[in-house]
Coordinates of C-alpha atoms and ligand atoms in Angstrom, one line a residue:
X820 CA 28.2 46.9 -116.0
X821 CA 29.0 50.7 -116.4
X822 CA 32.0 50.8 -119.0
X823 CA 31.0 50.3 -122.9
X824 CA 29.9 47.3 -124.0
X825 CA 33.6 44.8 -124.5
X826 CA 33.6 42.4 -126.5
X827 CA 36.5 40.2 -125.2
X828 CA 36.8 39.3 -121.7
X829 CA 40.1 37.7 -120.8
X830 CA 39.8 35.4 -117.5
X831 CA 43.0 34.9 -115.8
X832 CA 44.8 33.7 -112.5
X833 CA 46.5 37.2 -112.4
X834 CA 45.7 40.1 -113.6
X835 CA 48.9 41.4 -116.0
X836 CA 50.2 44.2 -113.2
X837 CA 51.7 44.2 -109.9
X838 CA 50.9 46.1 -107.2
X839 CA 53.4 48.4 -106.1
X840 CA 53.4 50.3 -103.0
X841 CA 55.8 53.7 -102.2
X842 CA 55.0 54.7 -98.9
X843 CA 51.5 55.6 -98.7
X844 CA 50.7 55.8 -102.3
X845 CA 50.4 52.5 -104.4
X846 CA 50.2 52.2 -108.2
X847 CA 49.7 49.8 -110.7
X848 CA 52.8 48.5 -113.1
X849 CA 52.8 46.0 -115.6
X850 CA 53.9 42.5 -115.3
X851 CA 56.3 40.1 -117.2
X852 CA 55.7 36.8 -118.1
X853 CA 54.3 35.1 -120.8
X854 CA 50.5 35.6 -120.9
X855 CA 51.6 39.5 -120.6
X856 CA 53.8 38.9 -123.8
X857 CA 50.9 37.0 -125.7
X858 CA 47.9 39.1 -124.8
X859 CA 49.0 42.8 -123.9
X860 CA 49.4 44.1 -127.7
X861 CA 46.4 42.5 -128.8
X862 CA 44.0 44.1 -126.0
X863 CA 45.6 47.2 -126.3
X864 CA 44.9 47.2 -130.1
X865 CA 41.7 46.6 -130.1
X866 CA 40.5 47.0 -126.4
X867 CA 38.6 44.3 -124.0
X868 CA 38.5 43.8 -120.4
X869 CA 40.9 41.6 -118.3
X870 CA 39.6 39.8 -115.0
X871 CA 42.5 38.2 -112.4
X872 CA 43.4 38.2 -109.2
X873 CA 44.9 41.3 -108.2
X874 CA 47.9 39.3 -106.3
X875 CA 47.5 40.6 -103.4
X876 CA 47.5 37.9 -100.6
X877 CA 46.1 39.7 -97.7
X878 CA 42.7 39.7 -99.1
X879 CA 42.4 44.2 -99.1
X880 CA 40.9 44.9 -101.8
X881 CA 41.7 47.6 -104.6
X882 CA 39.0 48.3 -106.5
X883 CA 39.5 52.0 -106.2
X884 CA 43.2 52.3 -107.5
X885 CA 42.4 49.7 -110.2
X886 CA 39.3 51.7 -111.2
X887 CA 41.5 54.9 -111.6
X888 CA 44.5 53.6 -113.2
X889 CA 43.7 50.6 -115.9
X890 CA 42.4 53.0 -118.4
X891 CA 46.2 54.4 -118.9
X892 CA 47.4 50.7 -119.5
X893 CA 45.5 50.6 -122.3
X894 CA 42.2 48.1 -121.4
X895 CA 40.2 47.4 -118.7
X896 CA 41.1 45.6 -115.8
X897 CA 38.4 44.0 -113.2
X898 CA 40.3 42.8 -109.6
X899 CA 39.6 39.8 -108.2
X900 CA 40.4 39.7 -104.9
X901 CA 41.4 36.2 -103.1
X902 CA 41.5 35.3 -98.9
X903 CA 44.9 34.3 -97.7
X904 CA 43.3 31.3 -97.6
X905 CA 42.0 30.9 -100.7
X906 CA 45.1 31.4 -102.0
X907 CA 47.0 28.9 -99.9
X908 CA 44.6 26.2 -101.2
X909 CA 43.3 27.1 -104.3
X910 CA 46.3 28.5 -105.8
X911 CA 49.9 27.3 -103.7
X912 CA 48.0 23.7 -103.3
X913 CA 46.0 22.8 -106.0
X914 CA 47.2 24.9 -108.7
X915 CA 50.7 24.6 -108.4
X916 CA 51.3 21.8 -105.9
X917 CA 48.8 19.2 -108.4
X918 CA 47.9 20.4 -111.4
X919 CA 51.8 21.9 -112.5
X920 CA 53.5 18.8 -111.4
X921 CA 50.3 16.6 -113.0
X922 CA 50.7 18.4 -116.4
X923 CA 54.3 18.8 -116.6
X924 CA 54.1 15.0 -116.1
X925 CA 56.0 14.9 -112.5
X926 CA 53.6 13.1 -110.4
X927 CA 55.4 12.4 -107.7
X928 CA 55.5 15.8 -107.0
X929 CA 51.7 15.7 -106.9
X930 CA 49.3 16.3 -104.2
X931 CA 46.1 15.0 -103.9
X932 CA 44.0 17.0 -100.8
X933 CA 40.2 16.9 -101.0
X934 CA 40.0 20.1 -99.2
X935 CA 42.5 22.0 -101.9
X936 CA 40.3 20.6 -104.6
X937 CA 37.3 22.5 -102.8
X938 CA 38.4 25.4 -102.8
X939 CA 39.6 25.1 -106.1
X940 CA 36.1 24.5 -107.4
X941 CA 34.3 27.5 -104.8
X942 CA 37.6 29.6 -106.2
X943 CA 36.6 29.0 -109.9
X944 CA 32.8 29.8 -108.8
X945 CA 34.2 33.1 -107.5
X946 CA 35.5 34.2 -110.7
X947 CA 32.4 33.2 -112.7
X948 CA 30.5 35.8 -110.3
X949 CA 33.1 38.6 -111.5
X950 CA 32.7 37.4 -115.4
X951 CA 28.9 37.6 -114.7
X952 CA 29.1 41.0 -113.4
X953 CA 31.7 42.1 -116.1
X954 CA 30.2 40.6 -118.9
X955 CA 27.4 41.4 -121.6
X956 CA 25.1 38.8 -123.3
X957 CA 27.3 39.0 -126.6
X958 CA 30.8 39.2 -125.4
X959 CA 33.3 36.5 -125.9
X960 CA 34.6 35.3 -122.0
X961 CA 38.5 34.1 -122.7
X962 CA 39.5 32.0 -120.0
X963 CA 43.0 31.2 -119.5
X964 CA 44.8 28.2 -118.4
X965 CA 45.1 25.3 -115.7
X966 CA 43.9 27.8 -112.5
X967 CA 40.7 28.1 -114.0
X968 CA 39.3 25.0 -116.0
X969 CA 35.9 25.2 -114.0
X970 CA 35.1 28.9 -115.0
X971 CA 32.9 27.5 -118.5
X972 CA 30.9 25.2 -116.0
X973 CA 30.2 27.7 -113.1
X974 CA 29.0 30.5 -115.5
X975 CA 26.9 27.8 -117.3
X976 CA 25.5 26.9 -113.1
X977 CA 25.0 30.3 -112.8
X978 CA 22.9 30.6 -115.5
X979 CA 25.0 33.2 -117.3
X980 CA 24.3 32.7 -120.8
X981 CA 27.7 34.1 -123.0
X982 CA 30.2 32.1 -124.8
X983 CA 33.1 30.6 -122.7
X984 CA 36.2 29.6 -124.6
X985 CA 39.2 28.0 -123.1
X986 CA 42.9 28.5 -123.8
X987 CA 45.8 25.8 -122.1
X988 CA 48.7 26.8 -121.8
X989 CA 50.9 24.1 -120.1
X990 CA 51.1 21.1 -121.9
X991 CA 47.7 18.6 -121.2
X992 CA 48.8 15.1 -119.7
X993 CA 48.9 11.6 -121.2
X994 CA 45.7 9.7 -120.2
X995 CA 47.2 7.2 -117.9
X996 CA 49.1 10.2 -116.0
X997 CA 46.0 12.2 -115.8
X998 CA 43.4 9.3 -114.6
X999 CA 45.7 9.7 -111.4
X1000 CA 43.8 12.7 -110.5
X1001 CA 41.0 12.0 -107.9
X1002 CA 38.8 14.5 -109.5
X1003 CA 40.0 13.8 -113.3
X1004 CA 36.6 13.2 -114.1
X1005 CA 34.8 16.3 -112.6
X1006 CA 37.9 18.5 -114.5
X1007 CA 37.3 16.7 -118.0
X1008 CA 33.4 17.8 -117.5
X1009 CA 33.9 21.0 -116.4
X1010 CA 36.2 21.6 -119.3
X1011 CA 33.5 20.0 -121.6
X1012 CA 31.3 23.3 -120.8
X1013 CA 33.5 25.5 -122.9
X1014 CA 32.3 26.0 -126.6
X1015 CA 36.0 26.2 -127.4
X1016 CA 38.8 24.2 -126.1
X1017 CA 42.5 25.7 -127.2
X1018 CA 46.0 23.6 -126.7
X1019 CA 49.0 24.3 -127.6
X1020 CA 49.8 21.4 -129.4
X1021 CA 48.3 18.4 -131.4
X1022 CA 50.0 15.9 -129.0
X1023 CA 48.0 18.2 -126.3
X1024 CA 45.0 17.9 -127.9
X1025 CA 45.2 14.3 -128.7
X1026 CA 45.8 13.5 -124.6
X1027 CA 42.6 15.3 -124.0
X1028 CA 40.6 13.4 -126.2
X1029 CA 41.9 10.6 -125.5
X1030 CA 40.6 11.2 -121.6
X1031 CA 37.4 12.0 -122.8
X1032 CA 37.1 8.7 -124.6
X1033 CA 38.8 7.0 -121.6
X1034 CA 36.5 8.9 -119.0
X1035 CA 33.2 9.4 -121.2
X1036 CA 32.6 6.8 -123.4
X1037 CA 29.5 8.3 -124.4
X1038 CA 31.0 11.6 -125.6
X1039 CA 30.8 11.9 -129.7
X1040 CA 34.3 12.8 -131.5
X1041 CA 33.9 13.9 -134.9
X1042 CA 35.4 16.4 -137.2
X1043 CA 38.8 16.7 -138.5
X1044 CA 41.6 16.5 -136.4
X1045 CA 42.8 20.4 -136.8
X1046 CA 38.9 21.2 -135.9
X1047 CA 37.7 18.7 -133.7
X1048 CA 33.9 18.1 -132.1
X1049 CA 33.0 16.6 -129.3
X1050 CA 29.3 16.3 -128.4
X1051 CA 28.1 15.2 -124.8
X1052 CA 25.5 15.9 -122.4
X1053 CA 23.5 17.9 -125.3
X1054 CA 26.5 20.4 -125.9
X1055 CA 29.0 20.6 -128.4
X1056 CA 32.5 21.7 -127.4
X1057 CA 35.1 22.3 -130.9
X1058 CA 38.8 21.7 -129.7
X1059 CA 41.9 22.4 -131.7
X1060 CA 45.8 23.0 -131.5
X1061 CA 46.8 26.2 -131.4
X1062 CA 50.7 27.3 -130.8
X1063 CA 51.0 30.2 -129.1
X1064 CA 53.8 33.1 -130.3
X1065 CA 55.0 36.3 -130.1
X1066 CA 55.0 39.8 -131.3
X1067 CA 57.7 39.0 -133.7
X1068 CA 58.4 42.7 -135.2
X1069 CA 58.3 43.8 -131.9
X1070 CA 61.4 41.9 -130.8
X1071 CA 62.6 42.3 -134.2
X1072 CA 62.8 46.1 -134.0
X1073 CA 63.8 46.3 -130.5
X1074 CA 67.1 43.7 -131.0
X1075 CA 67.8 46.5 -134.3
X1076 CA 67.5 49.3 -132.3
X1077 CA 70.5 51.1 -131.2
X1078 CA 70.2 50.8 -127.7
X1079 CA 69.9 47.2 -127.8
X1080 CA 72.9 47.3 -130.3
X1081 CA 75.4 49.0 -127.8
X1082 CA 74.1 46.7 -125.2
X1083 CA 74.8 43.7 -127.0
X1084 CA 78.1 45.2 -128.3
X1085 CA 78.9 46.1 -124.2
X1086 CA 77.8 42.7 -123.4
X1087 CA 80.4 41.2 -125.8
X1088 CA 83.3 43.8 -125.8
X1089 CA 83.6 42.3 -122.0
X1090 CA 83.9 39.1 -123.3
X1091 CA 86.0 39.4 -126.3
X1092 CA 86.9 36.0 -128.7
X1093 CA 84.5 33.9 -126.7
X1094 CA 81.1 32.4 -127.9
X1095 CA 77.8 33.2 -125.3
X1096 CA 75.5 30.0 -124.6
X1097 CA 72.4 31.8 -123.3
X1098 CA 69.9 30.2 -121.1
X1099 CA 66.8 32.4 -119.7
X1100 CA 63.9 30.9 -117.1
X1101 CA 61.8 31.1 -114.5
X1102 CA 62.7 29.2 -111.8
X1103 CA 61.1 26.0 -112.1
X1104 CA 61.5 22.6 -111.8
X1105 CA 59.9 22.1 -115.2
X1106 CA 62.6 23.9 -116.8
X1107 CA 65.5 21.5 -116.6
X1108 CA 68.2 24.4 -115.5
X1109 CA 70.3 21.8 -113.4
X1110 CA 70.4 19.4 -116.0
X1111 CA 71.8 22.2 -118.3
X1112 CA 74.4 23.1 -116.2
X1113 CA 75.6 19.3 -116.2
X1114 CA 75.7 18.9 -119.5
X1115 CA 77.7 22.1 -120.0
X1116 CA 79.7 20.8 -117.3
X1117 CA 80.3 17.4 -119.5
X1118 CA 80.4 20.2 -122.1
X1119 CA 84.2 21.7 -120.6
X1120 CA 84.9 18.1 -119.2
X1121 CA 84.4 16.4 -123.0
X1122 CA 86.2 19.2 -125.1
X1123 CA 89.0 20.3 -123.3
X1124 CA 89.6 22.8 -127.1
X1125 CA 86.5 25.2 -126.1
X1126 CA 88.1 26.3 -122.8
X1127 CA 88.6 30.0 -122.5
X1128 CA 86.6 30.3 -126.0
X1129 CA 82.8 29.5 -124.3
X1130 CA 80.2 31.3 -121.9
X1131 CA 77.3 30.5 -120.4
X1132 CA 75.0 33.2 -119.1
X1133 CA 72.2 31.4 -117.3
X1134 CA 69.3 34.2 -116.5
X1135 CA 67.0 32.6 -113.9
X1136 CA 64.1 34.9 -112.9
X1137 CA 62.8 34.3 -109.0
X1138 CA 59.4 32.8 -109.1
X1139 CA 57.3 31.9 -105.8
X1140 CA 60.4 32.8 -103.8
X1141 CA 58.1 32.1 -100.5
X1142 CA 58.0 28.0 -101.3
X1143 CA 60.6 26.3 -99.2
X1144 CA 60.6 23.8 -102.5
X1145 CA 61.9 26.7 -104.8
X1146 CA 64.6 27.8 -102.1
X1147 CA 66.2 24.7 -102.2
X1148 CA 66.2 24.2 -105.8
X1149 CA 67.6 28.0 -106.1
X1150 CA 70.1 26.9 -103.2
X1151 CA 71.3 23.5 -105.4
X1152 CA 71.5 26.1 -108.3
X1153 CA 73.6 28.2 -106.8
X1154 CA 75.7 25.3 -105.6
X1155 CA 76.3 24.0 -108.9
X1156 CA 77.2 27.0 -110.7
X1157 CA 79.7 27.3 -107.6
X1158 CA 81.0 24.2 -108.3
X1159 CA 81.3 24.1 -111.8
X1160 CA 83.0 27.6 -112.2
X1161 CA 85.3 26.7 -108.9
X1162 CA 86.5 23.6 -111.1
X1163 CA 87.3 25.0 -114.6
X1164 CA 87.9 28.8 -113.8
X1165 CA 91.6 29.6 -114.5
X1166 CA 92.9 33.3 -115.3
X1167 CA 90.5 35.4 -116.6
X1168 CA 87.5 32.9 -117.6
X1169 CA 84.7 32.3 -115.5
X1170 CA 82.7 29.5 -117.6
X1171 CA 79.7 30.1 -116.0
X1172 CA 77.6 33.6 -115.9
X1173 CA 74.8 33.1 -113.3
X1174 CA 72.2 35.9 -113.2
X1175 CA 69.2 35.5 -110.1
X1176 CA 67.0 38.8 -110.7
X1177 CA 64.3 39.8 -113.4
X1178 CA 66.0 41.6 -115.8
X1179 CA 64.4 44.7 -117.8
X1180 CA 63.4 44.1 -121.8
X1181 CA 66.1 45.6 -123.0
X1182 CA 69.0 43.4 -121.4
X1183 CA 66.9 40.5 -122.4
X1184 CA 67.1 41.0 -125.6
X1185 CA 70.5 42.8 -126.0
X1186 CA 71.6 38.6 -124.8
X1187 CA 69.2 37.3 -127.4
X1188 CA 70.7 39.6 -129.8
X1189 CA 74.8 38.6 -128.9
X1190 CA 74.3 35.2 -127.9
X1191 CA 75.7 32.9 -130.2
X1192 CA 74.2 29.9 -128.8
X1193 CA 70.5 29.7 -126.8
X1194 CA 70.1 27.0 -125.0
X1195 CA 66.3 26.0 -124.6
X1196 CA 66.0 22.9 -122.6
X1197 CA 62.7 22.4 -120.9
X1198 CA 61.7 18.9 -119.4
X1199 CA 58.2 20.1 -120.3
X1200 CA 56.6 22.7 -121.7
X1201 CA 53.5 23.8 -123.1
X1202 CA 55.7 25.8 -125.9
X1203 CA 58.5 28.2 -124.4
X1204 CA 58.4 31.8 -125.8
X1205 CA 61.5 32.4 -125.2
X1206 CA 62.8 30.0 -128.0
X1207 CA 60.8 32.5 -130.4
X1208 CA 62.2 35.5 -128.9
X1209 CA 65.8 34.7 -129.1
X1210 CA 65.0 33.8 -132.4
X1211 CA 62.9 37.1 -133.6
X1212 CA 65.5 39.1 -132.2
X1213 CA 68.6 37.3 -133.7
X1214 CA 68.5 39.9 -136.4
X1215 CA 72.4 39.0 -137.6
X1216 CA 70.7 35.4 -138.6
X1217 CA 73.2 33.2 -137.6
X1218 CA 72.6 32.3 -133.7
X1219 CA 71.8 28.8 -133.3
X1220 CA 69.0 27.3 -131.0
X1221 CA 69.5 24.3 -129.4
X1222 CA 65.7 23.1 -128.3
X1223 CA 64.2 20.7 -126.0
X1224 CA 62.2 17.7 -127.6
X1225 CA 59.4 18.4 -125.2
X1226 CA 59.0 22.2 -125.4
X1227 CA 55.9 22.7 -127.5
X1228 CA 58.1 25.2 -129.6
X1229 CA 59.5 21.8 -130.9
X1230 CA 56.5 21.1 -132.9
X1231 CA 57.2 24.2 -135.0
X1232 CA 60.7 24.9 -134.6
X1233 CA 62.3 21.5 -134.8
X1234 CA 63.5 21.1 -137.7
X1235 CA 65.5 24.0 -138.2
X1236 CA 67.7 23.8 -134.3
X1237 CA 69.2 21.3 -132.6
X1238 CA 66.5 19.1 -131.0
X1239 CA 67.6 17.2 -127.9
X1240 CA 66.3 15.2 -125.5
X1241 CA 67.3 17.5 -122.4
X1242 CA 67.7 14.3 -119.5
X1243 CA 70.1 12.7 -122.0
X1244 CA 73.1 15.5 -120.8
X1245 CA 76.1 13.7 -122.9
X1246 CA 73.7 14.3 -125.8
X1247 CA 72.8 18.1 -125.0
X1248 CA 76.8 18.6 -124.4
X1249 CA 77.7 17.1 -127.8
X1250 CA 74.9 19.5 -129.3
X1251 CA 76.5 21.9 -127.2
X1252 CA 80.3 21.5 -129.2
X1253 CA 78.4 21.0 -132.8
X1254 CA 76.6 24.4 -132.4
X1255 CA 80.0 25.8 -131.3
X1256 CA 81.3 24.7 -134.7
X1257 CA 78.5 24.7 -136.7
X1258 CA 79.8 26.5 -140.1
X1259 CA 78.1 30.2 -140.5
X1260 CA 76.4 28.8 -144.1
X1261 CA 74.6 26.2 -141.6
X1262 CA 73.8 28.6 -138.7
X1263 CA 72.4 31.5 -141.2
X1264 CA 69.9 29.0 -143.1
X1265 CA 68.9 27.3 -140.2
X1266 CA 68.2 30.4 -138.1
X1267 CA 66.4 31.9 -141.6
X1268 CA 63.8 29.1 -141.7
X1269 CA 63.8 29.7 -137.8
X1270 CA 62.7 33.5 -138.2
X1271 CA 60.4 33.3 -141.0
X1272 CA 58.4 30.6 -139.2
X1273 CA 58.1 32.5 -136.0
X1274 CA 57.5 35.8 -138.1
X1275 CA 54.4 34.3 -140.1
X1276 CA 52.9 32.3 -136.8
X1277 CA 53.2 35.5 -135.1
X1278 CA 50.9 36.4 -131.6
X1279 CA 48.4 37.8 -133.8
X1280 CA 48.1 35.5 -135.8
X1281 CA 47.2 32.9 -133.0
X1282 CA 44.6 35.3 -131.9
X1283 CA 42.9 35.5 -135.2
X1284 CA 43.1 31.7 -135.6
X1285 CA 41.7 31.4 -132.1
X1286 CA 39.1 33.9 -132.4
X1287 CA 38.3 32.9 -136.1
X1288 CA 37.6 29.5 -134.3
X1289 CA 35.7 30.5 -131.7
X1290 CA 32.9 32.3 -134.4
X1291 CA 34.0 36.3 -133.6
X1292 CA 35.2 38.5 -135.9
X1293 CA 38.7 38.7 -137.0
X1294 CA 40.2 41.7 -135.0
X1295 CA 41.3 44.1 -138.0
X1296 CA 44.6 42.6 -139.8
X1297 CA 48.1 43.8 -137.8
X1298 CA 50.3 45.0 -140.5
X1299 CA 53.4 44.8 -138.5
X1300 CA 54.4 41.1 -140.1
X1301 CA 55.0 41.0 -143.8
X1302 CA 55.6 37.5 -145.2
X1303 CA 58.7 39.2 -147.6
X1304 CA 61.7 37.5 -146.3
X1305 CA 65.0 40.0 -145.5
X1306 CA 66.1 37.0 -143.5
Ligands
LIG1445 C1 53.3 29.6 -119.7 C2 53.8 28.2 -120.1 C3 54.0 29.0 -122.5 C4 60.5 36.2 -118.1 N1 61.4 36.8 -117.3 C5 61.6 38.0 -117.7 C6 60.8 38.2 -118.8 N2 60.2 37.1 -119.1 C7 59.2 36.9 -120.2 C8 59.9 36.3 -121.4 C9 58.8 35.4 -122.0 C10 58.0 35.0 -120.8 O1 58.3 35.9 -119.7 C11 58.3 33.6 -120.4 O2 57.8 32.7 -121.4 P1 57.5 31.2 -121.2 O3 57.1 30.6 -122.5 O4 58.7 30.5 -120.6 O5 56.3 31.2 -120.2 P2 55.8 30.8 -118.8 O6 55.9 32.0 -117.9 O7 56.4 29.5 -118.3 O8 54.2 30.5 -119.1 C12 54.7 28.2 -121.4 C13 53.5 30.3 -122.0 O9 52.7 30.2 -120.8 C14 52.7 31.1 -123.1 O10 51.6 30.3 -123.4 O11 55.0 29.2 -123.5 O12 55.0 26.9 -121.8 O13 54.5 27.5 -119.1 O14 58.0 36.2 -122.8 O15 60.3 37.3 -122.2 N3 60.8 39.4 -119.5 C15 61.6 40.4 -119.0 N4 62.4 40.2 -117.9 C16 62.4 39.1 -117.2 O16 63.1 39.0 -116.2 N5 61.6 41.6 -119.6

């Protein structure tokens, strides 16, 4: 290694920029998403490298532009590049086409192909050879999430000697789902190689052990439940639930700012007298955005008094817009709003605000900011940031968040929104009508309890939790959360 010594590696699928090509000259910008969200302020604040595929499919590498350009994002970041057919296999296949349907518990979604799980395993190996050459005897190596499971093990084959921690962050199957996996058993050992095992929940982390009781019986569980230990094969591997969040000043400030104001206020002033139901996701299949639009369709069919006095603006961001399975659930999407808005539009109300494109930060949050409503309903989730978000930058404290059962958010959040059970649509549309009604009193000290939770579990405080558990230093304390409550 040339660069000064790091002391946090971060090991992900992708690296947190995009590629961007403008005729002959590329450069690098950054990505969206929500490992961008979680880790970008933290790195930048106290520096570390990032390793990832470079998401580039063709296989050319970009060493040189990556080399000349990360400084100015703020860290280091280390390319990894990946074959077209590596990433057929190891990433379209096994990563999303198993794992994502195994973990978000839709199994007959599943795949099983031996020769995906191959290259999954000599994919994982791959990016153990860029920690090794990235990496210094005392740094921390961060690996992140369901691509890479086998990263802890490889290093450990390769004889690299540093310590490997592990963060999941989709949700971690029930046992009997999981033992469905062909190669369950190699995935539970290679994950046993980590000194550090991070979920996002305690019903996450109490799957897992339960597969390593199911699958090792000679593995040793001891410790508290927040701190767990599990000793097997002569190592000892500390798992715990840790729920991920999000700069919560950050959206704060931005939804106070004036720019965001007059967006908000544009937003509305085009909509005057009529409450905004927001809904904001990638596409997925996971994310339940079809079962949404039924129940707002029961919703208008249910309560004929909310007509003309209701919106829903459904953001859906394009994700893997080259899998045939996406372009038909985009197609049905489509369809439905169609169908919906063709049946209850009259004068001048369209029910039904469909957005299909990324949109920038500060839209996102002038709809977070004006929505009266969010509507977070997830079949699965690991936790769903943007339930946080829209309630970080709800700075008039009174929107209300309806929230899906099985988001992870729910563990923290429940209590304080409307938890439904998103396949039961009647339910989510008489949700739908009491949040419409729901008195201001209600909606301000619900959304208050909402805030101050999200404000003192902020991002950096997961990271110091997480570090603190995985025997580093605390990164210096982030001042930009105070515990005083304006809310
Ligand atoms: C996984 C787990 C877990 C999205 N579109 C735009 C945009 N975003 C940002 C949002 C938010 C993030 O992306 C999405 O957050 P999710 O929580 O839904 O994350 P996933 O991408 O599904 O990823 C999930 C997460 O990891 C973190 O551990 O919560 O359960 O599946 O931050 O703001 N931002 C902008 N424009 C967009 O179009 N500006």
């Amino acid at each position: 290694m040339d660069e000064k010594q790091s002391t946090i590696v971060i090991v992900s699928n992708r690296l947190p920029v995009k590629i961007v090509r403008t005729g002959k000259k590329s450069e690098l910008i950054p990505g969206s998403g929500g490992l961008v969200t979680a880790f970008a302020p933290v790195l930048r604040d106290r520096g570390g490298i990032w390793i990832g595929w470079d998401g580039d499919a063709s296989g050319q590498s970009h060493k040189k532009l990556f080399t000349k350009e990360s400084t100015a994002i703020g860290y280091l970041l280390r390319p990894v590049s990946l074959t077209p057919l590596e990433v057929q296999l190891y990433y379209e296949d096994f990563s999303n086409g198993t794992l994502w349907p195994l973990f978000h518990d839709f199994l007959d979604r599943c795949q099983f192909q031996p020769e995906t799980w191959d290259m999954y395993c000599s994919v994982n190996k791959k990016f153990a050879h860029a920690v090794a050459n990235n990496s210094n005897p005392g740094d921390l190596i961060w690996v992140q999430d369901y691509h890479l499971m086998l990263v802890g093990k490889c290093c450990a084959e390769l004889g690299i000697k540093r310590k490997t921690v592990f963060f999941l962050h989709i949700p971690f199957p029930p046992w009997d789902l999981f033992m469905r996996l062909p190669w369950c058993k190699e995935i539970i050992d290679g994950i046993l190689h980590y000194d550090l095992i991070g979920f996002q929940t305690e019903r996450d982390r109490w799957n897992f052990i339960r597969c390593v009781r199911r699958l090792f019986p000679g593995a040793l569980v001891s410790g508290p439940q927040r701190s767990q230990l599990i000793e097997y094969d002569g190592r000892i591997t500390r798992v715990g639930a840790f729920p991920i969040s999000i700069d919560f000043e950050g959206f704060n400030q931005h939804a106070s700012s004036q720019e965001v104001a007059d967006e908000a206020w544009y937003i509305h002033e085009r909509l005057p007298e009529r409450k905004l139901v927001l809904g904001v996701d990638r596409l997925d299949y996971t994310k339940g955005i079809l079962e949404r639009l039924k129940a707002f369709e029961i919703l208008l069919e249910k309560y004929p008094d909310i007509h003309d006095k209701i919106n829903f603006i459904q953001v859906v961001v394009p994700s893997r817009t080259n899998v045939k399975e996406y372009q038909e659930m985009k197609c049905t999407i489509d369809e439905t709003v169609g169908r919906i808005n063709g049946r209850f539009t009259h004068h001048d109300w369209v029910p039904i605000h469909y957005i299909y494109r990324n949109v920038s930060r500060r839209e996102l949050v002038a709809y977070y900011r004006t929505s009266e409503i969010a509507l977070i309903t997830p079949l699965k989730d690991g936790m769903n940031l943007i339930a946080k978000e829209y309630c970080a930058s709800s700075v008039e404290t009174d929107g209300v968040l309806i929230l899906s059962e099985f988001a992870g958010a729910a563990q923290q959040m429940g209590k304080s929104s409307l938890l439904v059970n998103p396949f039961h649509v009647e339910a989510v549309a008489d949700q739908l009508h009491k949040a419409y009604y729901m008195d201001e009193g209600e909606r301000k000290s619900r959304m208050r309890k909402l805030r101050a939770e999200v404000r003192r579990n902020n991002i950096f405080r997961w990271m110091e939790h997480f570090l603190s558990a995985a025997g580093m230093p605390l990164p210096k304390p982030h001042s930009t959360s105070t515990d005083s409550s304006d809310d």
